Coordinates of C-alpha atoms in Angstrom, one line a residue:
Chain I
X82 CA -16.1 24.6 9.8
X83 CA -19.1 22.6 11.2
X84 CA -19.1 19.4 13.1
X85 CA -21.8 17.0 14.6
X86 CA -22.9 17.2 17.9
X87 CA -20.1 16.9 19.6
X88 CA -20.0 14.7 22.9
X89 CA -18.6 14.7 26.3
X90 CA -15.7 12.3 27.7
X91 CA -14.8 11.5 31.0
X92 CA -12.2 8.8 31.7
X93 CA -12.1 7.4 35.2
X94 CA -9.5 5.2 36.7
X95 CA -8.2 3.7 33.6
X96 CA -5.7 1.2 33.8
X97 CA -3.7 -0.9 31.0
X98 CA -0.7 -2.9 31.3
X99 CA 0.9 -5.1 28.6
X100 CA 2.0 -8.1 30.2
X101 CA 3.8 -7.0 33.3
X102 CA 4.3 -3.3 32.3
X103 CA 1.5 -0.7 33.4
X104 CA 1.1 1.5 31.0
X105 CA -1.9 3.2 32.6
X106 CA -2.1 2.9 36.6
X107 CA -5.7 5.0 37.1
X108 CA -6.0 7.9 34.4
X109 CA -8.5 10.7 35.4
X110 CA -9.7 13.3 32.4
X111 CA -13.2 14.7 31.5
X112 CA -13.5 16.8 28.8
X113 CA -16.6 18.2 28.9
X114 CA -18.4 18.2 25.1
X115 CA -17.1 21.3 22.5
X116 CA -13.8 21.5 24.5
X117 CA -10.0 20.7 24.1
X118 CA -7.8 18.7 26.5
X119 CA -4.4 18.9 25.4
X120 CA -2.2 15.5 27.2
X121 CA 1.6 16.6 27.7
X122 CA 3.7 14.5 28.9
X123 CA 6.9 13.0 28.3
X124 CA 7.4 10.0 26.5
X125 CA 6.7 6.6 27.4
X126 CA 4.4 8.4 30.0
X127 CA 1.2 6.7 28.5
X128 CA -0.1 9.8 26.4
X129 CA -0.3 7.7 23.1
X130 CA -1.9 4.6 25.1
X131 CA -5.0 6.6 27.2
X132 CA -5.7 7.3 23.4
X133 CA -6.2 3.9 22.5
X134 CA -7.8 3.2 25.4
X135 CA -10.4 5.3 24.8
X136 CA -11.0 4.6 21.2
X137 CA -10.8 0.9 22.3
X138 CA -7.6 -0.2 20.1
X139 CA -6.5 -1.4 23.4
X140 CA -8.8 -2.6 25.8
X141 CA -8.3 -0.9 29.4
X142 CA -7.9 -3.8 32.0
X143 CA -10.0 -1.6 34.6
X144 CA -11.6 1.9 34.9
X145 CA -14.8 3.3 32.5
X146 CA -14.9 5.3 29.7
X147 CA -18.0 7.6 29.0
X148 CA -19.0 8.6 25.6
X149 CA -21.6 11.8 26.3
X150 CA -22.7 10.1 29.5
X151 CA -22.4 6.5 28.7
X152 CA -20.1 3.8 29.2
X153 CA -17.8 2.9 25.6
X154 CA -16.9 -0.6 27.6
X155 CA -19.8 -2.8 26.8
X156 CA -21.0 -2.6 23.2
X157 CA -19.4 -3.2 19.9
X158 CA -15.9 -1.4 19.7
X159 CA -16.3 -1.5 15.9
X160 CA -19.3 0.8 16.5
X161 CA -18.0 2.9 19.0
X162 CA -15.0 3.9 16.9
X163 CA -17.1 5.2 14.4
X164 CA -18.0 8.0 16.7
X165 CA -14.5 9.0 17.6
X166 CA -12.1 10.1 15.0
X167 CA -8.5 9.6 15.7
X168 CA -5.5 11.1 13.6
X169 CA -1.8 9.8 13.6
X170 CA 1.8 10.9 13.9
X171 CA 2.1 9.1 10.3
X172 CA -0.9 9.9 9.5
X173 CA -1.4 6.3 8.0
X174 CA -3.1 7.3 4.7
X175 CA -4.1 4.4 2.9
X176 CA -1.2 4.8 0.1
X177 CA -3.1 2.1 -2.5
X178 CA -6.0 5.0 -2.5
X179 CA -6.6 8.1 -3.9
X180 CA -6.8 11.1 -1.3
X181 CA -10.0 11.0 -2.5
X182 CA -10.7 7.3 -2.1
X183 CA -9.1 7.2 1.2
X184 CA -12.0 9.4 2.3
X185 CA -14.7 7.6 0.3
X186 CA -13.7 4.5 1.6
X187 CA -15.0 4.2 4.8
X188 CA -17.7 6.5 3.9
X189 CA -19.3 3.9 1.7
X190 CA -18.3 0.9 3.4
X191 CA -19.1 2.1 6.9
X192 CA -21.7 4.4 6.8
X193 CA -23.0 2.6 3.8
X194 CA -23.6 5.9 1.6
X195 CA -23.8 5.1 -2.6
X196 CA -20.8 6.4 -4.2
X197 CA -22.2 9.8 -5.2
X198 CA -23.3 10.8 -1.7
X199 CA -19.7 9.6 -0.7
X200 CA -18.0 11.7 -3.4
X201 CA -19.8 14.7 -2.5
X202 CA -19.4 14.7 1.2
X203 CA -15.5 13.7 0.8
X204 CA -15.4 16.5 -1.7
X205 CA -16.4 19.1 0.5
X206 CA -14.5 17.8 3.8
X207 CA -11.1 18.3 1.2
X208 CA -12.7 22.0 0.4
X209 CA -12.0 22.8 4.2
X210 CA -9.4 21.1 5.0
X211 CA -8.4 23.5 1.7
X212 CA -7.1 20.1 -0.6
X213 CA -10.0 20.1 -2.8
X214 CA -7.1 20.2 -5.6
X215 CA -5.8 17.2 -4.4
X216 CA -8.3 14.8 -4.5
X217 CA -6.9 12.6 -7.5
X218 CA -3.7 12.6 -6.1
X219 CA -2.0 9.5 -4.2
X220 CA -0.8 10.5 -0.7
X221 CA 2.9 9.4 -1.5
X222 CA 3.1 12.6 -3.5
X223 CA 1.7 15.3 -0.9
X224 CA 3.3 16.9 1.9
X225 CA 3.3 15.6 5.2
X226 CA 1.3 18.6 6.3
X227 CA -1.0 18.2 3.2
X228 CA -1.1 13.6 4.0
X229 CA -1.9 14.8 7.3
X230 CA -4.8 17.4 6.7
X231 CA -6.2 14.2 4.4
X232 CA -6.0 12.1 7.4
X233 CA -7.9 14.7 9.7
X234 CA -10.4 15.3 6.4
X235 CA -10.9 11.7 6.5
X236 CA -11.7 11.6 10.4
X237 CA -14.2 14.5 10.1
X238 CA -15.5 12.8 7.0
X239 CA -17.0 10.4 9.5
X240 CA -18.8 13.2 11.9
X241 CA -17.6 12.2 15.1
X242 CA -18.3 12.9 18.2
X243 CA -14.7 13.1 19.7
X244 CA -11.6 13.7 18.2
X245 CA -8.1 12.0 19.3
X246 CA -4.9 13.3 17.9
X247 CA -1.8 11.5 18.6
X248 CA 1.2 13.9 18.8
X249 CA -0.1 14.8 15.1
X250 CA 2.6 17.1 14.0
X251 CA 5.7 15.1 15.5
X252 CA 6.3 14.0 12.2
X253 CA 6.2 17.6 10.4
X254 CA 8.9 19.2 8.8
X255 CA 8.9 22.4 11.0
X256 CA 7.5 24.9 8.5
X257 CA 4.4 22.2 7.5
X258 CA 3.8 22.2 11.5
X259 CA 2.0 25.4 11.6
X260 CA -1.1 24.7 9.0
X261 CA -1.7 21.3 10.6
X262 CA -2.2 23.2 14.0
X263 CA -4.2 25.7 12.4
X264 CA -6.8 23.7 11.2
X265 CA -6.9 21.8 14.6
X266 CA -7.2 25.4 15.8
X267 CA -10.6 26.1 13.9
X268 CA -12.4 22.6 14.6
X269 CA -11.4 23.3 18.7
X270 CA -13.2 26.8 17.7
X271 CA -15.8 25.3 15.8
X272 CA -16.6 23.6 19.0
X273 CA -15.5 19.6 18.4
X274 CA -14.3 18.1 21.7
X275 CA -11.0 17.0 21.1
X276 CA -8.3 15.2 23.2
X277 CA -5.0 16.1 21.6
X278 CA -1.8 14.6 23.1
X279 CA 1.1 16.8 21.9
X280 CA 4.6 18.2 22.3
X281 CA 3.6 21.3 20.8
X282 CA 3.2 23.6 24.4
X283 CA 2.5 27.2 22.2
X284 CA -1.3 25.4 20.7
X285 CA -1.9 24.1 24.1
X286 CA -1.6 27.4 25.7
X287 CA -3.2 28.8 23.1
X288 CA -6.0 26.5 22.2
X289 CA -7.0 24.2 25.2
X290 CA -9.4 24.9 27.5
X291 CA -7.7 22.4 30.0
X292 CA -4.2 20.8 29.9
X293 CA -3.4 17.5 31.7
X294 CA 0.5 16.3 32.2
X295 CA 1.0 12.9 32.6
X296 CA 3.9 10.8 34.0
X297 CA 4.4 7.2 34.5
X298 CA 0.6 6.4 33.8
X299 CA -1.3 8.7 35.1
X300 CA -2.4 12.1 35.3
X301 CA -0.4 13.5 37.5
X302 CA -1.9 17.5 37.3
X303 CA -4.2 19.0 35.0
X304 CA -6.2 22.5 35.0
X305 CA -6.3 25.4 32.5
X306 CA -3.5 26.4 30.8
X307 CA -2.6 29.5 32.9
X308 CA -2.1 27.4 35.9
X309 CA -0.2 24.6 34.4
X310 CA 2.4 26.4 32.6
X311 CA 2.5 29.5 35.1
X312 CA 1.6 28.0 38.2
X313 CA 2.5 24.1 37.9
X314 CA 2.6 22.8 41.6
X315 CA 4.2 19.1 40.9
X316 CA 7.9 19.5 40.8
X317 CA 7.6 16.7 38.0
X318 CA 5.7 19.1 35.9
X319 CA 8.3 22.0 37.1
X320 CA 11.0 19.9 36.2
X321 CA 9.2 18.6 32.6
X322 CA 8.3 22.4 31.6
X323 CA 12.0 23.3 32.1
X324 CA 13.2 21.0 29.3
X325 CA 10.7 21.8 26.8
X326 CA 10.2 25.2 27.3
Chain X
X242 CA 34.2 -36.7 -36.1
X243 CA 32.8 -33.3 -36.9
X244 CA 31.9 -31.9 -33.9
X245 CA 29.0 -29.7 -35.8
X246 CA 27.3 -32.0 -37.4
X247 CA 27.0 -34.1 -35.0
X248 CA 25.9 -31.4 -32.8
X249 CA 23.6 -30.1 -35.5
X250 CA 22.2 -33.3 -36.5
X251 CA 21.3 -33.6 -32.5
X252 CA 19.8 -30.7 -32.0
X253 CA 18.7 -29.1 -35.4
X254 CA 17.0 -31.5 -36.9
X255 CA 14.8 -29.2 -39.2
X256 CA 13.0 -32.2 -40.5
X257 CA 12.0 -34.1 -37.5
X258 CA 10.9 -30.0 -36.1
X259 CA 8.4 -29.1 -38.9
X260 CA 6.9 -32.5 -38.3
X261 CA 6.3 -32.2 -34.9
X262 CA 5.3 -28.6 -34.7
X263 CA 1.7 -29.0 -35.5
X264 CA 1.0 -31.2 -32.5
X265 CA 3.3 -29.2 -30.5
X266 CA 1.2 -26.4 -31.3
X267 CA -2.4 -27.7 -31.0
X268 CA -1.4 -30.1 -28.1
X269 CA 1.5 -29.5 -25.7
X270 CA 1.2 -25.7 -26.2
X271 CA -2.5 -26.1 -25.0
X272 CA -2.6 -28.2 -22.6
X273 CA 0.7 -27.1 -21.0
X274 CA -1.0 -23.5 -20.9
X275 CA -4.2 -25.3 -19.5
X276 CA -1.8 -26.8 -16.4
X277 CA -0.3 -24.3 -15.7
X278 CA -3.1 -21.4 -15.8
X279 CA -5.4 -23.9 -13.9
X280 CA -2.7 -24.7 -11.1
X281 CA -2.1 -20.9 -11.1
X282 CA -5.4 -19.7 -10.7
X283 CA -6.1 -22.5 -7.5
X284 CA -3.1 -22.3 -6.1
X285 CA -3.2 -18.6 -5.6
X286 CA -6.8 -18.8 -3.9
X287 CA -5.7 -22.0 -1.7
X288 CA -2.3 -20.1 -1.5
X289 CA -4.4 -16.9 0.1
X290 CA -6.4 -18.8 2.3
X291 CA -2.7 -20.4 3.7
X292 CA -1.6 -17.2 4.1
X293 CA -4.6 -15.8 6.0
X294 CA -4.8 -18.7 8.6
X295 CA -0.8 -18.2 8.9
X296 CA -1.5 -14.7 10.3
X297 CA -4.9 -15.5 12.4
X298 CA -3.9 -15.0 15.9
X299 CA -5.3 -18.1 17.0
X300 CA -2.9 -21.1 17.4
X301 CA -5.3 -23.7 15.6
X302 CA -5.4 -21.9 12.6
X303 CA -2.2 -20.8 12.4
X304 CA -1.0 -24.2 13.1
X305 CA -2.4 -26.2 10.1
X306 CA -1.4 -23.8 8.0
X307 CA 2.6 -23.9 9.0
X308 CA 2.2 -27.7 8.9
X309 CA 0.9 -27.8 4.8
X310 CA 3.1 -25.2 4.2
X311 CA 6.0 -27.3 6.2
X312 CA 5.1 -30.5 4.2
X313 CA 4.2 -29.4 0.7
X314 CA 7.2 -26.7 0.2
X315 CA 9.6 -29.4 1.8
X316 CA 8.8 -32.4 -0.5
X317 CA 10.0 -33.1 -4.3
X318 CA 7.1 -32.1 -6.1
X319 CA 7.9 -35.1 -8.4
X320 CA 6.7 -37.1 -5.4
X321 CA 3.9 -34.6 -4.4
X322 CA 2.6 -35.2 -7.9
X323 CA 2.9 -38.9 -7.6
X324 CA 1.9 -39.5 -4.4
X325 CA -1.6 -37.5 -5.2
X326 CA -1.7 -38.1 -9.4
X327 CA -1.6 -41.8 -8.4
X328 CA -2.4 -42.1 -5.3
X329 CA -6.1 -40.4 -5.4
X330 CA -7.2 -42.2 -8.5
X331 CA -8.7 -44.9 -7.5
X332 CA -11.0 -42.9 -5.7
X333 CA -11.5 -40.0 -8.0
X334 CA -11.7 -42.6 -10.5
X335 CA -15.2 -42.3 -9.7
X336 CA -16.5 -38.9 -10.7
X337 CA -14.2 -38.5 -14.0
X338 CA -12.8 -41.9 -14.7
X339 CA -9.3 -42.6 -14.6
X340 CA -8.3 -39.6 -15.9
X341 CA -4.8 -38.3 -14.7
X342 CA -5.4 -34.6 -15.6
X343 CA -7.3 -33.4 -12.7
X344 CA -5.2 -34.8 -10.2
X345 CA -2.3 -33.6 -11.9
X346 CA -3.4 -29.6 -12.0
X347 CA -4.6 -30.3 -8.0
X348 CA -1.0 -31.9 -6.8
X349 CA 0.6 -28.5 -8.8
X350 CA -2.1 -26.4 -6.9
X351 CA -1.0 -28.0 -3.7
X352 CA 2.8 -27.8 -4.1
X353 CA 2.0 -24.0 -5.4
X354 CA -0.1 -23.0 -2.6
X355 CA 2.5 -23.2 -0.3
X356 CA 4.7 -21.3 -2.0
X357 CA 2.2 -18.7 -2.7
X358 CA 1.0 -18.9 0.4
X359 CA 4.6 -17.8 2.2
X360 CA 4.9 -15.0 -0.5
X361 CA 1.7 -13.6 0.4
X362 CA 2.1 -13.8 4.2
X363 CA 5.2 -12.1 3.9
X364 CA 3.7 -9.5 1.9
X365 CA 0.7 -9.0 4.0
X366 CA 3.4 -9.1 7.2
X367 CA 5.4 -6.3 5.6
X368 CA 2.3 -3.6 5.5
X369 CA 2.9 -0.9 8.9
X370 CA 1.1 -1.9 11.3
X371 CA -0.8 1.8 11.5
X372 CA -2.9 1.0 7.9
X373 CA -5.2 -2.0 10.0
X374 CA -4.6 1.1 12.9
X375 CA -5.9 3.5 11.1
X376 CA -8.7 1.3 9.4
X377 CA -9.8 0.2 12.9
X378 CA -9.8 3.2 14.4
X379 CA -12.0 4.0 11.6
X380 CA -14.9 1.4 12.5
X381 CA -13.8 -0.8 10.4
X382 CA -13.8 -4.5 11.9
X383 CA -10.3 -6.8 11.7
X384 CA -11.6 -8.7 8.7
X385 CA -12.6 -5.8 6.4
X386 CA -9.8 -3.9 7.5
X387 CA -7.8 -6.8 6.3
X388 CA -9.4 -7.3 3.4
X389 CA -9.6 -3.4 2.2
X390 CA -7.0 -2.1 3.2
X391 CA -3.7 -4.4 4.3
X392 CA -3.8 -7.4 1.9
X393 CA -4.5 -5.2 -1.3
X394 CA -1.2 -3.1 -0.3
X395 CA 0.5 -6.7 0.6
X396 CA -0.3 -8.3 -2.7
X397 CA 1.2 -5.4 -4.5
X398 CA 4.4 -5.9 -2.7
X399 CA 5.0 -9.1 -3.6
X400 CA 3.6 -9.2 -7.5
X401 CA 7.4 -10.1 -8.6
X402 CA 7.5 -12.9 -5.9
X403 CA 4.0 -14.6 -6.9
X404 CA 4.8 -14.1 -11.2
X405 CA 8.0 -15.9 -10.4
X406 CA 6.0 -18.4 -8.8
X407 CA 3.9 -18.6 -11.9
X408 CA 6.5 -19.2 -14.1
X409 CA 8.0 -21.8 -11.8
X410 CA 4.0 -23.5 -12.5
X411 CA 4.7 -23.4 -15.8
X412 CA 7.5 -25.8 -16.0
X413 CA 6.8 -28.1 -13.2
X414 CA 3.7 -28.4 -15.5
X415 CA 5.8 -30.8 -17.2
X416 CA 6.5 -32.9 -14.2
X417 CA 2.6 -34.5 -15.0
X418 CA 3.6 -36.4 -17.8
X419 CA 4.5 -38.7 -15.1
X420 CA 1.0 -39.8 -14.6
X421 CA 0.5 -41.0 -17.5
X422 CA -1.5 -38.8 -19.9
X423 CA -3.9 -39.5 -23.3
X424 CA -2.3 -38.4 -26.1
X425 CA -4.7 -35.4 -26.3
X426 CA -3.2 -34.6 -23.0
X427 CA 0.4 -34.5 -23.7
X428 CA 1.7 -31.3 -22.8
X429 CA 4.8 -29.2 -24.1
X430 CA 7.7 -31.6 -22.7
X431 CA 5.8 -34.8 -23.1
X432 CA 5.4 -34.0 -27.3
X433 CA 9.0 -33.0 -27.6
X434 CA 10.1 -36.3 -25.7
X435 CA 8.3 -38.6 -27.6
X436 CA 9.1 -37.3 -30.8
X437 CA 12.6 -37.3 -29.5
X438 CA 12.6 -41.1 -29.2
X439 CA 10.8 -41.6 -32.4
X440 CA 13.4 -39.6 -34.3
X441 CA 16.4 -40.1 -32.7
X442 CA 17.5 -37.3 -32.1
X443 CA 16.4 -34.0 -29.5
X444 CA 15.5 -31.9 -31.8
X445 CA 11.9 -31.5 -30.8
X446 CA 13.0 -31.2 -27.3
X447 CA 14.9 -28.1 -27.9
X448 CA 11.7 -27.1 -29.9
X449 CA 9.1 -27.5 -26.5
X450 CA 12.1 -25.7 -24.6
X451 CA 11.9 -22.7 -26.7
X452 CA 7.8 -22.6 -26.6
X453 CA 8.7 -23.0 -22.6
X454 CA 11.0 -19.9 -23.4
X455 CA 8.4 -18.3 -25.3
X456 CA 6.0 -18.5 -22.2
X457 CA 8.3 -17.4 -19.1
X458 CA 10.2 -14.8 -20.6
X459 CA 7.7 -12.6 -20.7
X460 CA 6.6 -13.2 -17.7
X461 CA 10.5 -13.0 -16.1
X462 CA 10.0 -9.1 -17.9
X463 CA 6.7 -8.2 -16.2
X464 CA 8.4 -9.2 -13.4
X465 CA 11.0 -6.5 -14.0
X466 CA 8.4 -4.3 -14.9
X467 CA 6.5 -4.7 -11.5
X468 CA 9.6 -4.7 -9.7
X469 CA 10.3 -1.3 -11.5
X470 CA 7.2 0.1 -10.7
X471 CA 6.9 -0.8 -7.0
X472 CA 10.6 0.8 -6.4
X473 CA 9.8 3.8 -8.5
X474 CA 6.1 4.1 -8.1
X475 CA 4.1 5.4 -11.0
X476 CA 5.7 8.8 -12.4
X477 CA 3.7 9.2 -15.6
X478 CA 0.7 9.3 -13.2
X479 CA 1.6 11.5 -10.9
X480 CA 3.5 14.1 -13.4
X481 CA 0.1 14.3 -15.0
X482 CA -2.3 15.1 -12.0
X483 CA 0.7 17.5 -11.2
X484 CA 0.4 19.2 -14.6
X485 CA -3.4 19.3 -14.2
X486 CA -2.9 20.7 -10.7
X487 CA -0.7 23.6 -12.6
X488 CA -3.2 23.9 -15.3
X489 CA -6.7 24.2 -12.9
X490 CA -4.6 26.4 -10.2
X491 CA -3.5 28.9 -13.0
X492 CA -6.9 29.3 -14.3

């Protein structure tokens, strides 16, 4: 599996409330490019929200965002999620749309390539996501593990720079959970930069380069995986490990 | 009194029928398919463009919209049709003359579009909100998401809705006779009326209701048909690219 040029992301002092109720209250992460930040967390802790913020699906009230060095803030957000794939717990497939379609969509409409060159480049994104057999299918009658190895397809399709997965195998019937993780596995491997929020605490020991726990909006401690699920100093992070684990 | 023939020579007048199904045929039949495909066809775009300012986020767009949608579902649309039909023609009288027809299809278009416009909102309202997520998150702006990717799933929600609509276009069509048409322009209802009082007898009313029936009843089945399909999706399709998934993975 090849990707683009992958970038490098910092976040810095991110904060996002809706109305009254901070979500984010100054979120800290870099992830330098080619490597994986797994976000744990429990939930309503913000994990799902520092996503959007970074993509720009919700704008952050205060703080910066840097894309491989450069602020995501000013600019187009249309433009600047073009460079960052994202993948969802429902993986919201486009269910009117082919698997094949769903990836040739934006493909032509986006990146503006002629149907063929759209085909083709879908095609082969299927081939390693190993679906090339489903490509004429509708996404109603695949798998959830198979709907949501489309939905990373269709990410990839777009070469980004960054990927975002959003708790991406919450929705998994256990036994489909493993081949999703694989193939996030090999494009960590293949050297994508990748911020994956997740409940999943075997892939981030396995996989990350650097795990971050967050609580109540913010990053409370982060470091490699050794020290934060061997060595966690917050009692918070104590105290979360001991319930999932 | 014999309670048949009275009733027969009401309604089953053969004679008074033959004579009037010609013009039925050539005339009402036409021109009631002319109202209502017309009415269809620009109510559905007007009713679209209700239900898109309905959804915008911003108050004076959304506004309007509730307020058409407010007047022209809550009116009689014998009124609506009177109100415009006659209303308007001394103006329009100028680019067509004082010909009833157009205003008639346009008051039908109005009363329609805000119908249409309600089914469509609800439709496009009913679509998770992670499809325009997962469009925007794929560069694609609010409108084109919109337009690619939420409405096209809305619209094929509510397919039962809108042909239900359509058919109830098709006999308000009648309601225009009020305005006064040529006799080229007599549709379905107006034809079996006036043959009705020339005859005596309703005969060739019950004759435009079954050309009426002839019209919405297959469109009451494609409702069922689209109702079928949207609760059962498409099976056929999907047995088959299952059966060519068998056939390519065992060779």
């Amino acid at each position: 599996m090849q990707t683009v040029e992958a970038a490098s992301l910092e976040v810095s002092g991110v904060e996002l409330a809706f109305g009254s109720n901070k979500v984010l209250r100054g979120v800290d992460l870099v992830v330098p490019a080619g490597q994986t930040a797994c976000v744990i967390g429990p939930s309503g802790s913000g994990k799902s929200t520092l996503l959007r913020a970074i993509n720009r699906l919700l704008e952050p009230d205060a703080g910066d965002v840097k894309l491989g060095g450069e602020s995501v803030l000013r600019g187009d957000a249309d433009v600047l999620r073009r460079r960052i794939g994202m993948v969802f717990q429902h993986f919201n497939l486009f269910p009117h749309k082919s698997v094949l379609d769903n990836i040739t969509l934006p493909l032509r409409k986006i990146k503006k390539l002629d149907a063929e060159a759209a085909q083709a480049a879908a095609r082969a994104q299927l081939e390693l996501v190993g679906l090339a057999h489903k490509a004429g299918a509708r996404p109603g009658n695949l798998s959830g593990g198979q709907q949501q190895r489309v939905a990373i397809a269709r990410a990839l399709a777009m070469q980004p720079e960054v990927m975002l997965f959003d708790e991406a195998t919450s929705a998994l019937d256990p036994e489909l959970v493993k081949g999703v993780l694989a193939l996030m596995a090999d494009l960590a491997e293949a050297g994508m930069t990748m911020v994956v929020v997740t409940h999943e605490m075997g892939f981030a020991r396995e996989v990350a380069d650097q795990v971050a726990f967050m609580d109540h909006g913010v990053v409370v401690e982060s470091g490699v995986p050794e020290q934060i699920f061997d060595a966690a100093d917050s009692p918070r992070l104590r105290q979360f490990l001991s319930q999932v684990l | 009194m014999d309670i048949w023939s009275t009733l027969s020579d009401t309604f089953l007048d053969w004679e008074s029928m033959k004579a009037v199904l010609p013009e039925m045929l050539k005339v009402g039949l036409v021109n009631t398919l002319i109202l209502a495909a017309a009415s269809v066809v620009l109510g559905t775009l007007l009713g679209m463009i209700v239900a898109v300012l309905a959804l915008s986020s911003k108050r004076w767009l959304r506004w309007p919209a509730k307020i058409y949608t407010d007047i022209f579902r809550g009116l009689p649309a014998i009124l609506t049709i009177l109100l415009i039909g006659q209303g308007l023609s001394p103006i329009t009288r100028h680019w067509w003359g004082p010909n009833p027809y157009p205003l008639g299809v346009l008051a039908l278009s109005l009363i329609a579009a805000a119908y249409i416009g309600e089914i469509f909102r609800s439709g496009i309202q009913s679509v998770e909100k992670g499809q325009l997520e997962a469009a925007r998150a794929l560069g694609f702006s609010y409108t084109s998401g919109m337009r690619l990717v939420v409405i096209p799933q809305g619209v094929r929600r509510v397919l039962p809705a809108l042909v239900n609509q359509f058919i109830a276009l098709v006999k308000e069509s009648s309601l225009v006779y009020f305005l006064g048409l040529l006799a080229s322009q007599r549709e379905l209802f107006r034809i079996g009326q006036d043959a009705a009082a020339t005859n005596g007898n309703l005969s060739p009313l019950l004759l435009a209701g079954i050309f009426y029936l002839v019209i919405t009843v297959p469109l009451t089945h494609l409702v069922n048909h689209f109702d079928k399909r949207l609760r059962e999706g498409r099976p056929v399709e999907s047995e088959d690219i299952e059966l060519k998934e068998l056939a390519h993975a065992n060779r």
